[in-house]
């Protein structure tokens, strides 16, 4: 199985779970928040994966890669932060929509801590 196939399956699973969670939470995701998160995570992935590859912490079998890189990071590496950017806000939306949010209150119950 190539890295692209593995990354694609992982991303597909994350998207399916995110859609199910969003429907269950009955909440939508702000497109600007999603895009901003994806851009930041992609930049961090490009920098830190390139550093780790340059330091020889890990390597890839070139025959299993598509050959497209950003810095030293193969394009397949970007599926995982993309999946996180899609999946985690959906999970957060589900958890906060069902009353799992905790309120911080002060000693007198006023909502102000002392």
Tab-separated table of N, CA, C and O in Angstrom:
chain	number	residue	atom	x	y	z
A	1	UNK	N	0.852	-1.166	0.000
A	1	UNK	CA	0.000	0.000	0.000
A	1	UNK	C	0.903	1.236	0.000
A	1	UNK	O	1.809	1.357	0.812
A	2	UNK	N	0.626	2.158	-0.899
A	2	UNK	CA	1.447	3.365	-0.987
A	2	UNK	C	1.072	4.339	0.130
A	2	UNK	O	0.009	4.234	0.750
A	3	UNK	N	1.969	5.294	0.366
A	3	UNK	CA	1.691	6.310	1.378
A	3	UNK	C	0.457	7.131	1.002
A	3	UNK	O	-0.328	7.517	1.863
A	4	UNK	N	0.283	7.390	-0.285
A	4	UNK	CA	-0.874	8.167	-0.736
A	4	UNK	C	-2.180	7.419	-0.474
A	4	UNK	O	-3.175	8.021	-0.054
A	5	UNK	N	-2.194	6.128	-0.694
A	5	UNK	CA	-3.394	5.334	-0.430
A	5	UNK	C	-3.730	5.337	1.060
A	5	UNK	O	-4.882	5.547	1.444
A	6	UNK	N	-2.719	5.126	1.883
A	6	UNK	CA	-2.923	5.136	3.329
A	6	UNK	C	-3.421	6.506	3.803
A	6	UNK	O	-4.385	6.597	4.574
A	7	UNK	N	-2.791	7.571	3.329
A	7	UNK	CA	-3.201	8.922	3.709
A	7	UNK	C	-4.620	9.214	3.222
A	7	UNK	O	-5.430	9.824	3.939
A	8	UNK	N	-4.938	8.773	2.007
A	8	UNK	CA	-6.282	8.992	1.473
A	8	UNK	C	-7.353	8.270	2.272
A	8	UNK	O	-8.419	8.826	2.541
A	9	UNK	N	-7.082	7.039	2.663
A	9	UNK	CA	-8.046	6.285	3.480
A	9	UNK	C	-8.233	6.936	4.840
A	9	UNK	O	-9.362	7.045	5.353
A	10	UNK	N	-7.145	7.388	5.433
A	10	UNK	CA	-7.215	8.069	6.723
A	10	UNK	C	-8.030	9.356	6.607
A	10	UNK	O	-8.902	9.640	7.440
A	11	UNK	N	-7.794	10.126	5.562
A	11	UNK	CA	-8.520	11.373	5.349
A	11	UNK	C	-9.997	11.117	5.069
A	11	UNK	O	-10.867	11.816	5.596
A	12	UNK	N	-10.288	10.109	4.279
A	12	UNK	CA	-11.677	9.753	3.996
A	12	UNK	C	-12.418	9.365	5.279
A	12	UNK	O	-13.542	9.815	5.510
A	13	UNK	N	-11.794	8.563	6.116
A	13	UNK	CA	-12.409	8.166	7.383
A	13	UNK	C	-12.665	9.389	8.267
A	13	UNK	O	-13.726	9.508	8.884
A	14	UNK	N	-11.717	10.309	8.317
A	14	UNK	CA	-11.886	11.523	9.127
A	14	UNK	C	-13.043	12.373	8.614
A	14	UNK	O	-13.833	12.899	9.408
A	15	UNK	N	-13.167	12.508	7.309
A	15	UNK	CA	-14.257	13.297	6.732
A	15	UNK	C	-15.613	12.655	7.040
A	15	UNK	O	-16.563	13.334	7.433
A	16	UNK	N	-15.707	11.342	6.884
A	16	UNK	CA	-16.973	10.645	7.164
A	16	UNK	C	-17.369	10.812	8.632
A	16	UNK	O	-18.513	11.161	8.945
A	17	UNK	N	-16.426	10.607	9.535
A	17	UNK	CA	-16.715	10.765	10.963
A	17	UNK	C	-17.085	12.204	11.272
A	17	UNK	O	-18.026	12.465	12.033
A	18	UNK	N	-16.391	13.179	10.686
A	18	UNK	CA	-16.686	14.590	10.924
A	18	UNK	C	-18.099	14.951	10.459
A	18	UNK	O	-18.817	15.680	11.150
A	19	UNK	N	-18.501	14.437	9.315
A	19	UNK	CA	-19.856	14.711	8.815
A	19	UNK	C	-20.891	14.119	9.767
A	19	UNK	O	-21.882	14.777	10.117
A	20	UNK	N	-20.679	12.899	10.208
A	20	UNK	CA	-21.607	12.259	11.144
A	20	UNK	C	-21.677	13.057	12.447
A	20	UNK	O	-22.762	13.313	12.985
A	21	UNK	N	-20.534	13.495	12.969
A	21	UNK	CA	-20.516	14.273	14.209
A	21	UNK	C	-21.200	15.618	14.034
A	21	UNK	O	-21.915	16.076	14.927
A	22	UNK	N	-20.982	16.262	12.909
A	22	UNK	CA	-21.625	17.561	12.655
A	22	UNK	C	-23.140	17.409	12.581
A	22	UNK	O	-23.877	18.241	13.087
A	23	UNK	N	-23.610	16.365	11.940
A	23	UNK	CA	-25.054	16.124	11.855
A	23	UNK	C	-25.608	15.839	13.244
A	23	UNK	O	-26.651	16.363	13.629
A	24	UNK	N	-24.904	15.034	14.029
A	24	UNK	CA	-25.358	14.706	15.380
A	24	UNK	C	-25.374	15.938	16.278
A	24	UNK	O	-26.258	16.088	17.122
A	25	UNK	N	-24.424	16.834	16.098
A	25	UNK	CA	-24.343	18.031	16.938
A	25	UNK	C	-25.287	19.129	16.454
A	25	UNK	O	-25.565	20.070	17.184
A	26	UNK	N	-25.770	19.002	15.232
A	26	UNK	CA	-26.634	20.007	14.626
A	26	UNK	C	-25.991	21.396	14.644
A	26	UNK	O	-26.625	22.393	14.925
A	27	UNK	N	-24.690	21.416	14.379
A	27	UNK	CA	-23.949	22.675	14.338
A	27	UNK	C	-23.110	22.709	13.071
A	27	UNK	O	-22.672	21.687	12.578
A	28	UNK	N	-22.880	23.910	12.577
A	28	UNK	CA	-22.038	24.048	11.388
A	28	UNK	C	-20.663	24.576	11.787
A	28	UNK	O	-20.484	25.136	12.860
A	29	UNK	N	-19.735	24.396	10.909
A	29	UNK	CA	-18.367	24.838	11.140
A	29	UNK	C	-18.143	26.133	10.366
A	29	UNK	O	-18.532	26.238	9.207
A	30	UNK	N	-17.530	27.101	10.996
A	30	UNK	CA	-17.220	28.360	10.339
A	30	UNK	C	-16.126	28.128	9.301
A	30	UNK	O	-15.046	27.657	9.651
A	31	UNK	N	-16.398	28.428	8.033
A	31	UNK	CA	-15.396	28.182	6.984
A	31	UNK	C	-14.075	28.911	7.239
A	31	UNK	O	-13.007	28.356	6.997
A	32	UNK	N	-14.138	30.140	7.728
A	32	UNK	CA	-12.905	30.882	7.989
A	32	UNK	C	-12.060	30.195	9.050
A	32	UNK	O	-10.834	30.108	8.916
A	33	UNK	N	-12.702	29.673	10.084
A	33	UNK	CA	-11.967	28.967	11.132
A	33	UNK	C	-11.314	27.705	10.575
A	33	UNK	O	-10.162	27.399	10.890
A	34	UNK	N	-12.038	26.977	9.746
A	34	UNK	CA	-11.495	25.756	9.146
A	34	UNK	C	-10.308	26.070	8.239
A	34	UNK	O	-9.257	25.434	8.330
A	35	UNK	N	-10.446	27.062	7.391
A	35	UNK	CA	-9.383	27.428	6.460
A	35	UNK	C	-8.149	27.925	7.212
A	35	UNK	O	-7.017	27.532	6.901
A	36	UNK	N	-8.360	28.750	8.219
A	36	UNK	CA	-7.241	29.260	9.014
A	36	UNK	C	-6.505	28.116	9.695
A	36	UNK	O	-5.265	28.063	9.690
A	37	UNK	N	-7.238	27.189	10.270
A	37	UNK	CA	-6.635	26.037	10.942
A	37	UNK	C	-5.830	25.192	9.962
A	37	UNK	O	-4.706	24.777	10.261
A	38	UNK	N	-6.387	24.934	8.801
A	38	UNK	CA	-5.695	24.129	7.797
A	38	UNK	C	-4.406	24.809	7.345
A	38	UNK	O	-3.354	24.159	7.237
A	39	UNK	N	-4.444	26.119	7.110
A	39	UNK	CA	-3.254	26.848	6.670
A	39	UNK	C	-2.162	26.802	7.741
A	39	UNK	O	-0.990	26.532	7.443
A	40	UNK	N	-2.541	27.037	8.991
A	40	UNK	CA	-1.556	27.025	10.079
A	40	UNK	C	-0.959	25.627	10.248
A	40	UNK	O	0.261	25.469	10.356
A	41	UNK	N	-1.795	24.608	10.261
A	41	UNK	CA	-1.288	23.247	10.424
A	41	UNK	C	-0.428	22.805	9.244
A	41	UNK	O	0.567	22.105	9.417
A	42	UNK	N	-0.780	23.218	8.045
A	42	UNK	CA	0.027	22.873	6.868
A	42	UNK	C	1.400	23.544	6.952
A	42	UNK	O	2.421	22.919	6.639
A	43	UNK	N	1.437	24.793	7.381
A	43	UNK	CA	2.715	25.492	7.524
A	43	UNK	C	3.588	24.816	8.584
A	43	UNK	O	4.787	24.596	8.375
A	44	UNK	N	2.986	24.482	9.711
A	44	UNK	CA	3.730	23.804	10.767
A	44	UNK	C	4.229	22.429	10.307
A	44	UNK	O	5.351	22.033	10.611
A	45	UNK	N	3.394	21.723	9.574
A	45	UNK	CA	3.792	20.409	9.057
A	45	UNK	C	4.961	20.550	8.084
A	45	UNK	O	5.926	19.781	8.153
A	46	UNK	N	4.892	21.528	7.190
A	46	UNK	CA	5.978	21.734	6.226
A	46	UNK	C	7.296	22.026	6.935
A	46	UNK	O	8.336	21.440	6.601
A	47	UNK	N	7.249	22.886	7.933
A	47	UNK	CA	8.479	23.256	8.638
A	47	UNK	C	9.024	22.087	9.455
A	47	UNK	O	10.185	21.687	9.301
A	48	UNK	N	8.193	21.539	10.327
A	48	UNK	CA	8.707	20.534	11.255
A	48	UNK	C	8.978	19.188	10.593
A	48	UNK	O	9.935	18.505	10.963
A	49	UNK	N	8.190	18.792	9.620
A	49	UNK	CA	8.513	17.556	8.893
A	49	UNK	C	9.821	17.710	8.120
A	49	UNK	O	10.631	16.788	8.078
A	50	UNK	N	10.021	18.875	7.525
A	50	UNK	CA	11.274	19.118	6.800
A	50	UNK	C	12.468	19.043	7.738
A	50	UNK	O	13.506	18.457	7.398
A	51	UNK	N	12.342	19.623	8.925
A	51	UNK	CA	13.428	19.573	9.906
A	51	UNK	C	13.697	18.122	10.325
A	51	UNK	O	14.854	17.684	10.384
A	52	UNK	N	12.652	17.360	10.609
A	52	UNK	CA	12.842	15.977	11.044
A	52	UNK	C	13.420	15.100	9.936
A	52	UNK	O	14.248	14.223	10.193
A	53	UNK	N	12.996	15.343	8.695
A	53	UNK	CA	13.544	14.572	7.573
A	53	UNK	C	15.011	14.954	7.360
A	53	UNK	O	15.867	14.079	7.150
A	54	UNK	N	15.334	16.249	7.441
A	54	UNK	CA	16.714	16.702	7.280
A	54	UNK	C	17.616	16.136	8.375
A	54	UNK	O	18.789	15.841	8.133
A	55	UNK	N	17.066	15.960	9.584
A	55	UNK	CA	17.832	15.412	10.704
A	55	UNK	C	17.892	13.888	10.656
A	55	UNK	O	18.456	13.267	11.555
A	56	UNK	N	17.302	13.290	9.647
A	56	UNK	CA	17.283	11.831	9.451
A	56	UNK	C	16.560	11.087	10.573
A	56	UNK	O	16.918	9.961	10.910
A	57	UNK	N	15.542	11.727	11.148
A	57	UNK	CA	14.730	11.032	12.152
A	57	UNK	C	13.902	9.933	11.490
A	57	UNK	O	13.561	8.941	12.120
A	58	UNK	N	13.521	10.139	10.249
A	58	UNK	CA	12.799	9.128	9.494
A	58	UNK	C	13.011	9.391	8.009
A	58	UNK	O	13.485	10.454	7.623
A	59	UNK	N	12.671	8.411	7.202
A	59	UNK	CA	12.754	8.562	5.760
A	59	UNK	C	11.619	7.760	5.116
A	59	UNK	O	10.955	6.966	5.768
A	60	UNK	N	11.408	8.014	3.843
A	60	UNK	CA	10.349	7.356	3.096
A	60	UNK	C	10.945	6.559	1.951
A	60	UNK	O	11.973	6.931	1.391
A	61	UNK	N	10.267	5.496	1.583
A	61	UNK	CA	10.643	4.736	0.395
A	61	UNK	C	10.193	5.562	-0.821
A	61	UNK	O	8.997	5.751	-1.031
A	62	UNK	N	11.125	6.085	-1.597
A	62	UNK	CA	10.753	6.954	-2.717
A	62	UNK	C	9.814	6.299	-3.727
A	62	UNK	O	9.029	6.982	-4.380
A	63	UNK	N	9.859	4.985	-3.840
A	63	UNK	CA	8.978	4.311	-4.803
A	63	UNK	C	7.524	4.317	-4.351
A	63	UNK	O	6.626	4.054	-5.145
A	64	UNK	N	7.275	4.619	-3.081
A	64	UNK	CA	5.910	4.639	-2.546
A	64	UNK	C	5.329	6.051	-2.455
A	64	UNK	O	4.203	6.225	-1.999
A	65	UNK	N	6.090	7.056	-2.864
A	65	UNK	CA	5.663	8.453	-2.790
A	65	UNK	C	5.191	8.959	-4.145
A	65	UNK	O	5.627	8.463	-5.186
A	66	UNK	N	4.348	9.981	-4.115
A	66	UNK	CA	3.900	10.613	-5.357
A	66	UNK	C	5.006	11.456	-5.978
A	66	UNK	O	4.995	11.708	-7.179
A	67	UNK	N	5.948	11.923	-5.161
A	67	UNK	CA	7.059	12.725	-5.665
A	67	UNK	C	6.874	14.218	-5.472
A	67	UNK	O	7.780	14.993	-5.741
A	68	UNK	N	5.707	14.646	-5.014
A	68	UNK	CA	5.454	16.062	-4.756
A	68	UNK	C	5.851	16.352	-3.311
A	68	UNK	O	5.438	15.637	-2.396
A	69	UNK	N	6.653	17.390	-3.111
A	69	UNK	CA	7.066	17.751	-1.756
A	69	UNK	C	6.846	19.234	-1.512
A	69	UNK	O	6.820	20.043	-2.444
A	70	UNK	N	6.683	19.565	-0.252
A	70	UNK	CA	6.675	20.954	0.204
A	70	UNK	C	7.808	21.021	1.216
A	70	UNK	O	7.729	20.391	2.273
A	71	UNK	N	8.854	21.735	0.862
A	71	UNK	CA	10.087	21.629	1.623
A	71	UNK	C	10.624	20.227	1.378
A	71	UNK	O	10.706	19.765	0.244
A	72	UNK	N	10.920	19.521	2.447
A	72	UNK	CA	11.325	18.121	2.320
A	72	UNK	C	10.177	17.158	2.588
A	72	UNK	O	10.315	15.953	2.424
A	73	UNK	N	9.040	17.693	3.011
A	73	UNK	CA	7.902	16.856	3.397
A	73	UNK	C	7.107	16.405	2.171
A	73	UNK	O	6.693	17.236	1.358
A	74	UNK	N	6.880	15.111	2.042
A	74	UNK	CA	6.052	14.628	0.929
A	74	UNK	C	4.598	15.077	1.123
A	74	UNK	O	4.125	15.236	2.244
A	75	UNK	N	3.931	15.282	0.028
A	75	UNK	CA	2.549	15.782	0.065
A	75	UNK	C	1.632	14.855	0.871
A	75	UNK	O	0.671	15.305	1.487
A	76	UNK	N	1.958	13.577	0.916
A	76	UNK	CA	1.137	12.622	1.669
A	76	UNK	C	1.088	12.953	3.165
A	76	UNK	O	0.099	12.663	3.832
A	77	UNK	N	2.148	13.574	3.685
A	77	UNK	CA	2.193	13.927	5.106
A	77	UNK	C	1.136	14.963	5.489
A	77	UNK	O	0.789	15.087	6.657
A	78	UNK	N	0.652	15.703	4.532
A	78	UNK	CA	-0.290	16.779	4.832
A	78	UNK	C	-1.722	16.285	5.021
A	78	UNK	O	-2.582	17.036	5.455
A	79	UNK	N	-1.977	15.025	4.743
A	79	UNK	CA	-3.317	14.468	4.953
A	79	UNK	C	-3.657	14.376	6.442
A	79	UNK	O	-4.811	14.552	6.823
A	80	UNK	N	-2.661	14.134	7.270
A	80	UNK	CA	-2.920	13.922	8.695
A	80	UNK	C	-3.293	15.209	9.422
A	80	UNK	O	-4.286	15.226	10.158
A	81	UNK	N	-2.585	16.318	9.235
A	81	UNK	CA	-3.066	17.555	9.863
A	81	UNK	C	-4.380	18.033	9.253
A	81	UNK	O	-5.220	18.619	9.948
A	82	UNK	N	-4.591	17.766	7.970
A	82	UNK	CA	-5.859	18.115	7.346
A	82	UNK	C	-7.002	17.333	7.993
A	82	UNK	O	-8.058	17.888	8.310
A	83	UNK	N	-6.782	16.062	8.229
A	83	UNK	CA	-7.793	15.237	8.895
A	83	UNK	C	-8.073	15.753	10.302
A	83	UNK	O	-9.224	15.821	10.735
A	84	UNK	N	-7.022	16.134	11.011
A	84	UNK	CA	-7.207	16.689	12.352
A	84	UNK	C	-7.988	17.986	12.332
A	84	UNK	O	-8.863	18.222	13.175
A	85	UNK	N	-7.697	18.842	11.361
A	85	UNK	CA	-8.404	20.120	11.244
A	85	UNK	C	-9.879	19.923	10.914
A	85	UNK	O	-10.718	20.750	11.273
A	86	UNK	N	-10.211	18.838	10.257
A	86	UNK	CA	-11.606	18.542	9.916
A	86	UNK	C	-12.311	17.815	11.056
A	86	UNK	O	-13.436	18.135	11.412
A	87	UNK	N	-11.633	16.857	11.643
A	87	UNK	CA	-12.259	15.978	12.631
A	87	UNK	C	-12.389	16.597	14.021
A	87	UNK	O	-13.448	16.499	14.651
A	88	UNK	N	-11.368	17.241	14.522
A	88	UNK	CA	-11.399	17.728	15.902
A	88	UNK	C	-12.445	18.816	16.159
A	88	UNK	O	-13.132	18.764	17.177
A	89	UNK	N	-12.636	19.800	15.264
A	89	UNK	CA	-13.724	20.757	15.513
A	89	UNK	C	-15.108	20.100	15.511
A	89	UNK	O	-16.003	20.515	16.243
A	90	UNK	N	-15.275	19.064	14.693
A	90	UNK	CA	-16.560	18.351	14.679
A	90	UNK	C	-16.790	17.642	16.003
A	90	UNK	O	-17.896	17.657	16.550
A	91	UNK	N	-15.748	17.038	16.531
A	91	UNK	CA	-15.848	16.380	17.837
A	91	UNK	C	-16.121	17.404	18.926
A	91	UNK	O	-16.963	17.197	19.795
A	92	UNK	N	-15.433	18.525	18.889
A	92	UNK	CA	-15.649	19.603	19.869
A	92	UNK	C	-17.099	20.100	19.789
A	92	UNK	O	-17.739	20.316	20.812
A	93	UNK	N	-17.607	20.275	18.587
A	93	UNK	CA	-18.997	20.728	18.418
A	93	UNK	C	-19.988	19.749	19.018
A	93	UNK	O	-20.973	20.150	19.636
A	94	UNK	N	-19.737	18.473	18.853
A	94	UNK	CA	-20.622	17.463	19.433
A	94	UNK	C	-20.567	17.515	20.956
A	94	UNK	O	-21.597	17.499	21.621
A	95	UNK	N	-19.381	17.591	21.510
A	95	UNK	CA	-19.241	17.587	22.969
A	95	UNK	C	-19.853	18.831	23.610
A	95	UNK	O	-20.459	18.747	24.669
A	96	UNK	N	-19.696	19.984	22.992
A	96	UNK	CA	-20.245	21.210	23.580
A	96	UNK	C	-21.736	21.369	23.312
A	96	UNK	O	-22.395	22.124	24.010
A	97	UNK	N	-22.274	20.667	22.343
A	97	UNK	CA	-23.708	20.794	22.060
A	97	UNK	C	-24.567	19.928	22.970
A	97	UNK	O	-25.755	20.116	23.065
A	98	UNK	N	-23.972	19.009	23.651
A	98	UNK	CA	-24.737	18.087	24.482
A	98	UNK	C	-24.632	18.377	25.966
A	98	UNK	O	-24.847	17.504	26.791
A	99	UNK	N	-24.252	19.588	26.311
A	99	UNK	CA	-24.198	19.956	27.717
A	99	UNK	C	-22.963	19.476	28.439
A	99	UNK	O	-22.931	19.442	29.655
A	100	UNK	N	-21.928	19.115	27.712
A	100	UNK	CA	-20.696	18.679	28.354
A	100	UNK	C	-19.817	19.854	28.757
A	100	UNK	O	-18.764	19.678	29.305
A	101	UNK	N	-20.265	21.064	28.455
A	101	UNK	CA	-19.489	22.251	28.783
A	101	UNK	C	-19.564	22.480	30.286
A	101	UNK	O	-20.619	22.394	30.886
A	102	UNK	N	-18.441	22.769	30.887
A	102	UNK	CA	-18.418	23.051	32.315
A	102	UNK	C	-18.306	24.547	32.516
A	102	UNK	O	-17.596	25.242	31.798
A	103	UNK	N	-19.010	25.054	33.469
A	103	UNK	CA	-18.982	26.473	33.794
A	103	UNK	C	-18.111	26.677	35.019
A	103	UNK	O	-18.228	25.952	36.003
A	104	UNK	N	-17.252	27.657	34.943
A	104	UNK	CA	-16.425	27.986	36.093
A	104	UNK	C	-17.156	29.018	36.937
A	104	UNK	O	-17.607	30.042	36.441
A	105	UNK	N	-17.301	28.732	38.195
A	105	UNK	CA	-17.971	29.676	39.095
A	105	UNK	C	-17.096	29.929	40.299
A	105	UNK	O	-16.258	29.116	40.683
A	106	UNK	N	-17.304	31.091	40.886
A	106	UNK	CA	-16.582	31.443	42.097
A	106	UNK	C	-17.214	30.783	43.295
A	106	UNK	O	-18.206	30.039	43.192
A	107	UNK	N	-16.660	31.049	44.483
A	107	UNK	CA	-17.156	30.426	45.714
A	107	UNK	C	-18.613	30.775	46.011
A	107	UNK	O	-19.341	29.995	46.609
A	108	UNK	N	-19.066	31.944	45.541
A	108	UNK	CA	-20.449	32.347	45.806
A	108	UNK	C	-21.390	32.002	44.672
A	108	UNK	O	-22.560	32.364	44.681
A	109	UNK	N	-20.867	31.292	43.644
A	109	UNK	CA	-21.701	30.870	42.508
A	109	UNK	C	-21.938	31.971	41.504
A	109	UNK	O	-22.751	31.841	40.609
A	110	UNK	N	-21.216	33.092	41.618
A	110	UNK	CA	-21.475	34.262	40.760
A	110	UNK	C	-20.808	34.172	39.389
A	110	UNK	O	-21.082	34.994	38.544
A	111	UNK	N	-19.931	33.251	39.207
A	111	UNK	CA	-19.227	33.168	37.943
A	111	UNK	C	-17.894	33.889	37.979
A	111	UNK	O	-17.151	33.882	37.037
A	112	UNK	N	-17.614	34.566	39.070
A	112	UNK	CA	-16.340	35.265	39.227
A	112	UNK	C	-15.479	34.506	40.222
A	112	UNK	O	-15.933	34.146	41.296
A	113	UNK	N	-14.252	34.269	39.833
A	113	UNK	CA	-13.343	33.615	40.766
A	113	UNK	C	-12.606	34.679	41.560
A	113	UNK	O	-12.457	35.805	41.133
A	114	UNK	N	-12.193	34.325	42.735
A	114	UNK	CA	-11.510	35.304	43.586
A	114	UNK	C	-10.106	34.891	43.852
A	114	UNK	O	-9.682	33.855	43.871
